[in-house]
CSV table of C-alpha atoms and ligand atoms in Angstrom, one decimal:
chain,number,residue,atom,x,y,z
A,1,UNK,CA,-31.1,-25.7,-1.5
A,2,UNK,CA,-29.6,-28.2,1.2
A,3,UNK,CA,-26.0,-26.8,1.4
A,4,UNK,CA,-22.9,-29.7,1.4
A,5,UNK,CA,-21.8,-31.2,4.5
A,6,UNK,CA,-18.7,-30.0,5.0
A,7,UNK,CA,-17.0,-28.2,8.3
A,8,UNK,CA,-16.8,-25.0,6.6
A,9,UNK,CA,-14.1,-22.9,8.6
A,10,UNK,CA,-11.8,-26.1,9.1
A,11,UNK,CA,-11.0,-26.2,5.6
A,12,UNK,CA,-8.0,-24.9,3.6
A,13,UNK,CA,-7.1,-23.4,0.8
A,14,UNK,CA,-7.1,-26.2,-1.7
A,15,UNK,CA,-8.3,-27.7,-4.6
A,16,UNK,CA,-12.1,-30.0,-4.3
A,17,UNK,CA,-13.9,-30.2,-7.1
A,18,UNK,CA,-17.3,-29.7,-7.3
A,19,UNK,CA,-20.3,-30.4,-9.1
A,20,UNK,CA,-20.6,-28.2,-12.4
A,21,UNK,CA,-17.8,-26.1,-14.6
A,22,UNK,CA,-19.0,-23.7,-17.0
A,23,UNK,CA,-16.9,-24.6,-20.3
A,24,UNK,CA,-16.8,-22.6,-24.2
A,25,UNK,CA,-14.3,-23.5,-27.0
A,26,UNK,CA,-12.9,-21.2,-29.5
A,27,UNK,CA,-12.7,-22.7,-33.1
A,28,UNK,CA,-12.7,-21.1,-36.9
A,29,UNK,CA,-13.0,-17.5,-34.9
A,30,UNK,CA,-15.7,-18.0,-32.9
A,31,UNK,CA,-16.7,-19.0,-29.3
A,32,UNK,CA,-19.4,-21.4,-28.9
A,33,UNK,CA,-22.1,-20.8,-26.6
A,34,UNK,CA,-20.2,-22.4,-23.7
A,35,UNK,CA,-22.2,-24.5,-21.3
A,36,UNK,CA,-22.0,-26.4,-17.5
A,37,UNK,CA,-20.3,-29.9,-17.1
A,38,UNK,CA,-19.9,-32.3,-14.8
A,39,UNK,CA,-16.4,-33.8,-16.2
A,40,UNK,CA,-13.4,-32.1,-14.0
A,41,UNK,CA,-11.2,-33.3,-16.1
A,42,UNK,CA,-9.8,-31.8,-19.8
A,43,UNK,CA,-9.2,-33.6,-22.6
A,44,UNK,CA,-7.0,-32.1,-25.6
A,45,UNK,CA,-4.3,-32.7,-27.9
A,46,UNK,CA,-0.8,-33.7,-26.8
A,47,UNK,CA,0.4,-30.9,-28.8
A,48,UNK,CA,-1.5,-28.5,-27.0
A,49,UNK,CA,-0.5,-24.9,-27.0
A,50,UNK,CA,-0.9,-24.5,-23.4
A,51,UNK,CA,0.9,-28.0,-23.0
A,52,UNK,CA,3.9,-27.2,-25.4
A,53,UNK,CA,4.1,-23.2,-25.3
A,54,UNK,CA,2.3,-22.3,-22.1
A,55,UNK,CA,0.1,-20.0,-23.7
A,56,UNK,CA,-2.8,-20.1,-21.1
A,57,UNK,CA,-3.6,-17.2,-18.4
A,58,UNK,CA,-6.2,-17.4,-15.1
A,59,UNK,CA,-8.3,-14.9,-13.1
A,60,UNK,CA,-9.2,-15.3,-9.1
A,61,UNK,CA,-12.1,-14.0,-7.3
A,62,UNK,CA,-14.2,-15.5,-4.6
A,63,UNK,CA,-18.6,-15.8,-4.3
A,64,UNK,CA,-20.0,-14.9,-0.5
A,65,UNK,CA,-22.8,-15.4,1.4
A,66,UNK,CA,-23.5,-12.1,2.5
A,67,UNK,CA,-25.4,-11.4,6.5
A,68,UNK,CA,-28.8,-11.2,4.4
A,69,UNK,CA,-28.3,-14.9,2.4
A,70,UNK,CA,-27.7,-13.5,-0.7
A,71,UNK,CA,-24.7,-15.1,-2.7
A,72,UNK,CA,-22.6,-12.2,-4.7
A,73,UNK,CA,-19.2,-12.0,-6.3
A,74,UNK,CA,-17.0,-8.9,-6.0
A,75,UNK,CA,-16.1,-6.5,-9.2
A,76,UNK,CA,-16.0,-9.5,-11.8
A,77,UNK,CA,-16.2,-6.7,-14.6
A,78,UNK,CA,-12.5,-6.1,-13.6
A,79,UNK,CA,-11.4,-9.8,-13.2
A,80,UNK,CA,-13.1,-10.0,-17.1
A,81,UNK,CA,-11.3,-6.9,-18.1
A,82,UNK,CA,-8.2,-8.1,-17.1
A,83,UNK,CA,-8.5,-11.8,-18.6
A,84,UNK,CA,-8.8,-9.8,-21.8
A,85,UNK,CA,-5.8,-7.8,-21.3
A,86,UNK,CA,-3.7,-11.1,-20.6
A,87,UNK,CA,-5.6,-12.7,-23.7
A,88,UNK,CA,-4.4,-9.6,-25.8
A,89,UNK,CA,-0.8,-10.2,-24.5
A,90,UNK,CA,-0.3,-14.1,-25.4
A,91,UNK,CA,-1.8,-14.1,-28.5
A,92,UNK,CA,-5.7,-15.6,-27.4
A,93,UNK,CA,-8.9,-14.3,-27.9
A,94,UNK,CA,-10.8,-12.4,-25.5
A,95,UNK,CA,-13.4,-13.5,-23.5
A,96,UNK,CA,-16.3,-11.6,-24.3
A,97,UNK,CA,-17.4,-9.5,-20.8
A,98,UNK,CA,-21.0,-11.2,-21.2
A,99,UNK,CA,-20.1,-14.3,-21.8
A,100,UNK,CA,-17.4,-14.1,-18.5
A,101,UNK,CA,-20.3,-12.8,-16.6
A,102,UNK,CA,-22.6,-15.8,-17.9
A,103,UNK,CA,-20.2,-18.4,-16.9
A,104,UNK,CA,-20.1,-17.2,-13.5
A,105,UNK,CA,-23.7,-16.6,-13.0
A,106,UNK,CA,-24.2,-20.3,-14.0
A,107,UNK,CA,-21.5,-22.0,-12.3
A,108,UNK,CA,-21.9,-20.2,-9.3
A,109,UNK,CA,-25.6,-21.0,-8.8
A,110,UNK,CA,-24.8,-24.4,-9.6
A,111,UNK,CA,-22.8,-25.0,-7.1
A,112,UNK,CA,-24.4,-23.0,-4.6
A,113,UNK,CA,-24.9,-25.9,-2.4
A,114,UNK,CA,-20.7,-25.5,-2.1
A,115,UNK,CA,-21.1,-21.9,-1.1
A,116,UNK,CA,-20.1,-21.0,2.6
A,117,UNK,CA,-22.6,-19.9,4.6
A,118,UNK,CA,-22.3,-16.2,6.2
A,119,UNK,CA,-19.7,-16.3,9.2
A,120,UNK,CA,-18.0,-19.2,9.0
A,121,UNK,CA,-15.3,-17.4,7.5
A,122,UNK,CA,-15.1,-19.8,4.6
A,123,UNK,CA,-15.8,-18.4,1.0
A,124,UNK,CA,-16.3,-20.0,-2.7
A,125,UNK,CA,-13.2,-19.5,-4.8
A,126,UNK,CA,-13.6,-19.1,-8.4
A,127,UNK,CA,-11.0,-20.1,-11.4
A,128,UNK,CA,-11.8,-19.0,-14.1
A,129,UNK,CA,-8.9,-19.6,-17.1
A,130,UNK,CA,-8.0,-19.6,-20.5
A,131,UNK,CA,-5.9,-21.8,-22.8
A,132,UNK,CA,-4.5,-22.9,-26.6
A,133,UNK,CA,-5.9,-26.5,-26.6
A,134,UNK,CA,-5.8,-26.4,-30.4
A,135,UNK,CA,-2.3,-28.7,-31.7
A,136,UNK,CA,1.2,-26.6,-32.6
A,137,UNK,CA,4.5,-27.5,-32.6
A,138,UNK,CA,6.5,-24.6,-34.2
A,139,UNK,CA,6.1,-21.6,-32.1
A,140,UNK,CA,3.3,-19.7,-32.4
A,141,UNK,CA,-0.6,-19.1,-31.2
A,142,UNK,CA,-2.7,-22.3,-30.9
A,143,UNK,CA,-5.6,-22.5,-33.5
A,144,UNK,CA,-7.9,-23.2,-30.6
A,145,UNK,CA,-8.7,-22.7,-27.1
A,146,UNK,CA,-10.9,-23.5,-24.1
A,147,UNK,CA,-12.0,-21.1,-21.4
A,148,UNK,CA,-13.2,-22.6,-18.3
A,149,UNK,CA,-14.3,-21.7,-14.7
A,150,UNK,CA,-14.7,-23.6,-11.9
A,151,UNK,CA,-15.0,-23.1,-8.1
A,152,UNK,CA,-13.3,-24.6,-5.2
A,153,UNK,CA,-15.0,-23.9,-1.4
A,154,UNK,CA,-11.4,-22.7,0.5
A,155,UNK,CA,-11.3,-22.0,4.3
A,156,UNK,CA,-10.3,-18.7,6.2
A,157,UNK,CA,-7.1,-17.4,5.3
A,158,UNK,CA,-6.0,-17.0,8.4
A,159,UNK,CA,-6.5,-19.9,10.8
A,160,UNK,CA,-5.9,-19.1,14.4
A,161,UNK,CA,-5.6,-15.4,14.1
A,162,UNK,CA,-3.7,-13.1,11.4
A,163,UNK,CA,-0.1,-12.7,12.5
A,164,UNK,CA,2.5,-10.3,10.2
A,165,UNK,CA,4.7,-11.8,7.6
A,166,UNK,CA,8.1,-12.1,7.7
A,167,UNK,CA,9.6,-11.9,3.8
A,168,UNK,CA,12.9,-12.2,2.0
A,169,UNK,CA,14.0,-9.4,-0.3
A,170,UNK,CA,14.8,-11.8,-3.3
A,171,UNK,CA,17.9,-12.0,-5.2
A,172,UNK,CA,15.8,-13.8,-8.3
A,173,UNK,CA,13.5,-11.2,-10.8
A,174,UNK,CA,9.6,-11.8,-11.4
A,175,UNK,CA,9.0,-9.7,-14.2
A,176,UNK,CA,11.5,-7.9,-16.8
A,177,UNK,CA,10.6,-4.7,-18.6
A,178,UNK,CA,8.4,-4.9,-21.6
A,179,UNK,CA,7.6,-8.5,-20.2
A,180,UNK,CA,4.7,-10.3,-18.5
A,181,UNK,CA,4.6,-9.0,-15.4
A,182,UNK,CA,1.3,-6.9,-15.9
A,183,UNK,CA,-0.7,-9.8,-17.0
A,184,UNK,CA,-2.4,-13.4,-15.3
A,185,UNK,CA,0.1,-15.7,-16.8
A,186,UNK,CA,0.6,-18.9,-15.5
A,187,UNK,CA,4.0,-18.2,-17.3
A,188,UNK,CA,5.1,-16.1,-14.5
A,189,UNK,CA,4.0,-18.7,-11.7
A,190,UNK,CA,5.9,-21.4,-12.9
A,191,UNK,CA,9.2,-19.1,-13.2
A,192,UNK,CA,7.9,-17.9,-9.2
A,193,UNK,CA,8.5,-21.5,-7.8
A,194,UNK,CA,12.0,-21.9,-7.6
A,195,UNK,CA,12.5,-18.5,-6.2
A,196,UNK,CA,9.5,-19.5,-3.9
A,197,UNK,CA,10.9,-22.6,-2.9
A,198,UNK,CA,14.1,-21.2,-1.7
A,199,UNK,CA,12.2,-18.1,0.3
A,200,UNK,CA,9.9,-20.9,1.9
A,201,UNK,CA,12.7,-23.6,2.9
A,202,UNK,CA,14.6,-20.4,5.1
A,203,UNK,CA,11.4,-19.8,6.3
A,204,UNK,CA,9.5,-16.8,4.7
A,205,UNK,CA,6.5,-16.5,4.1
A,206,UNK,CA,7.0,-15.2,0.6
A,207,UNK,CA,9.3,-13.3,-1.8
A,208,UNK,CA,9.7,-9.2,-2.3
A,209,UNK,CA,10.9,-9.0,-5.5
A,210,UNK,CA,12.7,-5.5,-6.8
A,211,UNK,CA,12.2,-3.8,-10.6
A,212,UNK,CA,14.3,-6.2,-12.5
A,213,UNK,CA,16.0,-3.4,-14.8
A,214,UNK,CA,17.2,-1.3,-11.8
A,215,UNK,CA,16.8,-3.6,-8.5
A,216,UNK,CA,16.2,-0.4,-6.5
A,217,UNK,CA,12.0,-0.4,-6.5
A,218,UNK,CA,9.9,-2.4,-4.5
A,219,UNK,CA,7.3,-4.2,-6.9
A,220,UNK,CA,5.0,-6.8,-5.4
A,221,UNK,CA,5.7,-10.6,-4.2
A,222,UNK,CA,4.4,-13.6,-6.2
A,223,UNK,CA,0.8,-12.7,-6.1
A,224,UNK,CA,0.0,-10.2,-3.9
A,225,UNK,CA,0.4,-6.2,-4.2
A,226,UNK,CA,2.1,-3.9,-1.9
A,227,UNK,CA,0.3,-1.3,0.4
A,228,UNK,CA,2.3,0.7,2.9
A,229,UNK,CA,1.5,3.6,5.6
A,230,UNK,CA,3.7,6.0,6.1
A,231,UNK,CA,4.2,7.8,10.0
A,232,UNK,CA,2.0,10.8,8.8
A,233,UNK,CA,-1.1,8.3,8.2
A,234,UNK,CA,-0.4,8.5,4.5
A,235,UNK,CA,-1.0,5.1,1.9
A,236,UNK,CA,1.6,4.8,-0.9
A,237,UNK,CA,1.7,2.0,-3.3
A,238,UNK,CA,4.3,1.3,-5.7
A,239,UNK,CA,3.6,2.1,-9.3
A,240,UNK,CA,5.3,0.1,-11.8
A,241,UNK,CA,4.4,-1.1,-15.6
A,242,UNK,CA,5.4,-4.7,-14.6
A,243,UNK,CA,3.1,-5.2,-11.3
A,244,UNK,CA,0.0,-7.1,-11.8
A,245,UNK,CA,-3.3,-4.7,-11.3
A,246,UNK,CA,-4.4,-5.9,-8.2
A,247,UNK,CA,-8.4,-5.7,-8.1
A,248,UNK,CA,-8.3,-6.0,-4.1
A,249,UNK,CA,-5.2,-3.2,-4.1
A,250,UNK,CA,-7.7,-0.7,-6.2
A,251,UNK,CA,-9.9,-1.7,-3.9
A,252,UNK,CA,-8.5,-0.9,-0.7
A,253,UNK,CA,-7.1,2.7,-2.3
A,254,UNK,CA,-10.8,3.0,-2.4
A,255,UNK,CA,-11.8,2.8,0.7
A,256,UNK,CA,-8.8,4.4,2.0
A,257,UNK,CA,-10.0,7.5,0.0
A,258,UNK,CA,-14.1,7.2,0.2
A,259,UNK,CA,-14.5,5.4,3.6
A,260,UNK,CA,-11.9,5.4,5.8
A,261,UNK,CA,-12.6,8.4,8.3
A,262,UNK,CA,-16.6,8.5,7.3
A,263,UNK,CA,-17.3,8.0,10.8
A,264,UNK,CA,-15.5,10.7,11.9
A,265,UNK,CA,-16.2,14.1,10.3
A,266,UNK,CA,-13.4,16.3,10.9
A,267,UNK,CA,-10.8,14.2,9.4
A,268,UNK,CA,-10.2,13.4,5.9
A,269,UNK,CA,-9.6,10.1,4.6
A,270,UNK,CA,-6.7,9.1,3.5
A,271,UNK,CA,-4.5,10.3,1.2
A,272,UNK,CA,-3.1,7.4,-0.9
A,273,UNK,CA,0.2,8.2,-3.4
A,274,UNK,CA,0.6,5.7,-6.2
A,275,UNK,CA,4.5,6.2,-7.3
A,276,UNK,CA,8.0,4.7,-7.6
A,277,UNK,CA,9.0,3.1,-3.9
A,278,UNK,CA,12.9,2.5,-3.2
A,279,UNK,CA,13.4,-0.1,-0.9
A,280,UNK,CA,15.7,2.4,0.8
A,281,UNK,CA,12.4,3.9,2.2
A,282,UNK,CA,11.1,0.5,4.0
A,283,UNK,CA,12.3,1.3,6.9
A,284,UNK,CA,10.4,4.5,7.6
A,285,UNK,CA,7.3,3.1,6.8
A,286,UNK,CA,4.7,2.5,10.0
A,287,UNK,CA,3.0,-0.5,8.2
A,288,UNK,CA,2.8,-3.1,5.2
A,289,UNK,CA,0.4,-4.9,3.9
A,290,UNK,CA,0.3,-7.2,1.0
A,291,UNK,CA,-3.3,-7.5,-1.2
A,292,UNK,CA,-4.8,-9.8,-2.7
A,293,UNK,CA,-8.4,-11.9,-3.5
A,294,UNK,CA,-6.4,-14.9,-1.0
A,295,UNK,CA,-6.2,-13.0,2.2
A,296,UNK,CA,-7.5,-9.2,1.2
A,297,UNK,CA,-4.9,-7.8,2.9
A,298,UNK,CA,-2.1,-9.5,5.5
A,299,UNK,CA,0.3,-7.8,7.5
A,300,UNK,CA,3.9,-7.6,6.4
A,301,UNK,CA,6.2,-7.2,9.6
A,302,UNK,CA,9.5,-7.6,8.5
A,303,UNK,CA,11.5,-7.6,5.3
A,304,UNK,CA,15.0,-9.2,5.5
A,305,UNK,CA,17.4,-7.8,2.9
A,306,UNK,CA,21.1,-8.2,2.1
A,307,UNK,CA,21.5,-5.0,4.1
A,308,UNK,CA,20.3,-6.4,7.4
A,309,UNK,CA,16.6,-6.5,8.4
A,310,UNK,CA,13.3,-4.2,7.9
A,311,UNK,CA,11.1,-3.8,10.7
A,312,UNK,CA,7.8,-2.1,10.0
A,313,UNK,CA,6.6,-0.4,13.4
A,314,UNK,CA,3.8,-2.3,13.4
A,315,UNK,CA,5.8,-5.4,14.8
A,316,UNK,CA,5.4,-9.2,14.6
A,317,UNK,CA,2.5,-9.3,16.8
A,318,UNK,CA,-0.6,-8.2,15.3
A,319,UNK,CA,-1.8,-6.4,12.4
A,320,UNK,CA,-0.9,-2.5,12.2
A,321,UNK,CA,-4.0,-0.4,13.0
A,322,UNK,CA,-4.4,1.0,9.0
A,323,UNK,CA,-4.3,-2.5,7.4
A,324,UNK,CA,-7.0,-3.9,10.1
A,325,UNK,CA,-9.4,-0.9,9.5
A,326,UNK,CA,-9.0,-1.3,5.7
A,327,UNK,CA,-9.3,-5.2,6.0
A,328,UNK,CA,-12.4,-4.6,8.1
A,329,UNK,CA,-13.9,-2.1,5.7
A,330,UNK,CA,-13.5,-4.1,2.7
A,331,UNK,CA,-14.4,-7.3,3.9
A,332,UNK,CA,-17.6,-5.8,5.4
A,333,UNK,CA,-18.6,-4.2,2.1
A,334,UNK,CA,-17.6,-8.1,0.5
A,335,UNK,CA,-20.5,-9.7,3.4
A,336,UNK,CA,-22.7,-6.9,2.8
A,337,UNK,CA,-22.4,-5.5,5.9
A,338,UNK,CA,-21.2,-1.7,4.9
A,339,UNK,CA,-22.7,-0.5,1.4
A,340,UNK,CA,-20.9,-0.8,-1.3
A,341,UNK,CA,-20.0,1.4,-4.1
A,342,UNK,CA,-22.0,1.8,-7.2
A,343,UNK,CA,-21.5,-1.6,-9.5
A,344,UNK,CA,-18.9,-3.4,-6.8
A,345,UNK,CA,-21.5,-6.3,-5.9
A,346,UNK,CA,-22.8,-8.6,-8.1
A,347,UNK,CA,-25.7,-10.6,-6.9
A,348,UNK,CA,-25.9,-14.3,-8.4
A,349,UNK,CA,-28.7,-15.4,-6.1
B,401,LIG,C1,-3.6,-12.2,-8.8
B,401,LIG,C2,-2.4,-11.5,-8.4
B,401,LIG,C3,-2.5,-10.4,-7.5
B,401,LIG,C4,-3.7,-10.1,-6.7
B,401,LIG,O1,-4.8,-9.6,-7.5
B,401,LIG,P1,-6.2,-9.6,-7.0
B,401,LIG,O2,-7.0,-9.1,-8.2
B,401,LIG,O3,-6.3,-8.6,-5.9
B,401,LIG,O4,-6.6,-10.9,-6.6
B,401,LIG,C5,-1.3,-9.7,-7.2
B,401,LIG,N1,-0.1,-10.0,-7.8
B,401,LIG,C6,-0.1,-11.0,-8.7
B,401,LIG,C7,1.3,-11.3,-9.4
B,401,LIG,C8,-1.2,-11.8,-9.0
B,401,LIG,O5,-1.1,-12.8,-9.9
C-alpha cells in the first residue's frame, strides 16, 4: 500500500478528509449493517434531532503505526463502552460493541494509506459519532439516527518541544450535578466555547473549571483530565460524578501502578489516590498534568486564580520528571515499543 504524500510531522491538528467513512442508520429499532462511503458530507432532515435539539455525542481515539509496521488502535472496547453510556444519557441507541469495532477495523484499513508512518510523530485520528437525523420538532428523542466514523491524519501535538501550560481557574461552570458532565456530548462543547474564548483571548491555554455545586474541587478543563504528583512521589486524581472518564487518565493510573518503577526493583510503583481535590491544595503539589487521546499528557505549570497565582514546582520550563516518565511509558506501549497489557492493543493490520 503506497502511503499518501503528505509531510507527516508538519501537519496539525485539523480536519482533512479522507477516502472512506464507515456509516449505519438506525430506523424502526434496528441498525442496518452499516457500510464504507466515499461522500464526506451528510445529508438529513432540516428538522433533525441533532440540528434542532443537539442530541448527538462523539468518541476520540487515534490508529498508530507501531516500530514493527503494524497499524493498531488503543483500548477501543472503552471508547465503545463509553459511546453507549453517552447514548443511554441522551435518549439514543447504543452502538453495539461489535458493530463499533467493525466500523473501525474497516475504516481504518481503508484509509491506511492516510496512516502515519512510525516516528514521524504524526498519528491517524479517529471520530467516531452519533446523532438523531430522524425529523422532531417538539422536544423529544429523534425517531432515527446515524452513527458514523471517520479519520483525519493530525500532526504531533507538540510542535517544537512540549512546554507547561499556563491555565485560568474559570469563573464559568462545565458541568452541574446530575448533568452531562460524565458523558461525550457535543452539548457540553458548545457551552465550553465562550468560556474558552475568553481563557484563550488573556492568553491561556485552557480553562480549570471547579465542581459547579460547591466551586471548591478541581474537576478537569474542556477536554482533558487532571493528574497531579504530590512532593512524596504520590499521583492523586480528582474524583467527581461530573468528570468525563478519561481512557488516557485510566491509562496513565495504570502504568503509574504496574510499570512505573519495573526497572528498578526495590521501589514500588506508584501509589495513585483517586478522591475529592480542593483547589486549596494546588499549590503543594510538585506537578500537573492534563490527559487526554490529543496530547496523552501535557504539563500544567501554572494555574492563575482569583487568589493570585499557582506554581507547580515543576516550573514553565519543561515537563516535570513524573508526567515525562508516564508520557514516555504510555506512548511506548501506544508504538509497541514496551508490551502492553492484556487486551490494550488492537491490531487492524
Ligand atoms: C474526551 C475528553 C477527555 C479525554 O478523554 P480520553 O478518553 O483520554 O481521550 C477528557 N475530558 C473531556 C471533557 C473529554 O471530552
Amino acid at each position: 500500500m503506497e502511503k499518501k504524500n503528505i509531510d507527516w510531522s508538519s501537519l496539525s491538528f485539523a480536519y482533512m478528509p479522507t477516502d472512506y467513512r464507515f456509516v449505519a442508520h438506525y430506523k424502526d429499532g434496528a441498525w442496518d449493517e452499516g457500510k464504507l462511503v466515499k461522500d464526506a458530507c451528510c445529508t438529513m432532515s432540516e428538522s433533525a434531532g441533532v440540528l434542532q435539539y443537539a442530541q448527538t455525542c462523539f468518541e476520540g481515539l487515534k490508529a498508530y503505526t507501531t516500530k514493527d509496521g503494524d497499524i493498531v488502535t488503543f483500548r477501543p472496547d472503552l471508547n465503545a463502552k463509553r459511546l453507549q453510556d453517552s447514548a443511554d444519557r441522551l435518549l439514543m441507541p447504543q452502538v453495539p460493541t461489535e458493530m463499533f469495532l467493525r466500523a473501525l477495523d474497516e475504516v481504518v484499513k481503508a484509509n491506511a494509506a492516510w496512516v502515519p508512518p512510525y516516528g514521524t510523530g504524526a498519528t491517524l485520528y479517529i471520530r467516531p459519532f452519533l446523532f438523531g437525523c430522524g425529523p422532531v420538532i417538539g422536544v423529544a428523542p429523534a425517531p432515527e439516527y446515524e452513527f458514523r466514523m471517520f479519520v483525519t491524519p493530525v500532526g504531533p501535538y507538540f510542535k517544537g518541544g512540549i512546554k507547561p501550560l499556563r491555565l485560568l481557574l474559570s469563573q464559568y461552570d462545565r458541568a452541574a450535578p446530575h448533568g452531562t458532565g460524565h458523558i461525550k456530548a457535543g452539548l457540553n462543547y458548545a457551552m465550553s466555547l465562550y468560556p474558552g474564548y475568553v481563557a484563550k483571548h488573556q492568553g491561556y491555554a485552557e480553562n480549570m473549571y471547579l465542581d459547579a455545586a460547591t466551586r471548591t474541587h478541581v474537576e478537569e478543563t474542556g477536554g482533558a483530565n487532571f493528574l497531579f504528583v504530590t512532593k512524596d512521589n504520590k499521583i492523586v486524581t480528582p474524583k467527581s460524578d461530573t468528570i468525563l472518564p478519561s481512557i488516557t487518565r485510566r491509562s496513565l493510573v495504570y502504568v503509574a501502578e504496574h510499570y512505573l518503577n519495573m526497572e528498578v526493583e526495590e521501589r514500588p510503583n506508584m501509589e495513585v489516590e483517586e478522591r475529592p481535590v480542593n483547589y486549596t491544595e494546588l499549590k503543594d503539589f510538585q506537578e500537573c498534568g492534563l490527559c487526554g487521546t490529543a496530547a496523552v499528557i501535557s504539563p500544567v505549570g501554572e494555574v492563575d486564580t482569583p487568589d493570585g497565582r499557582i506554581s507547580f514546582a515543576s516550573g514553565m520550563e519543561e515537563m516535570g520528571p513524573v508526567c515525562a516518565k508516564l508520557r514516555e511509558v504510555l506512548t511506548g506501549i501506544q508504538m509497541g515499543e514496551i508490551e502492553a497489557p492484556e487486551g490494550w492493543i488492537r491490531k487492524i493490520c
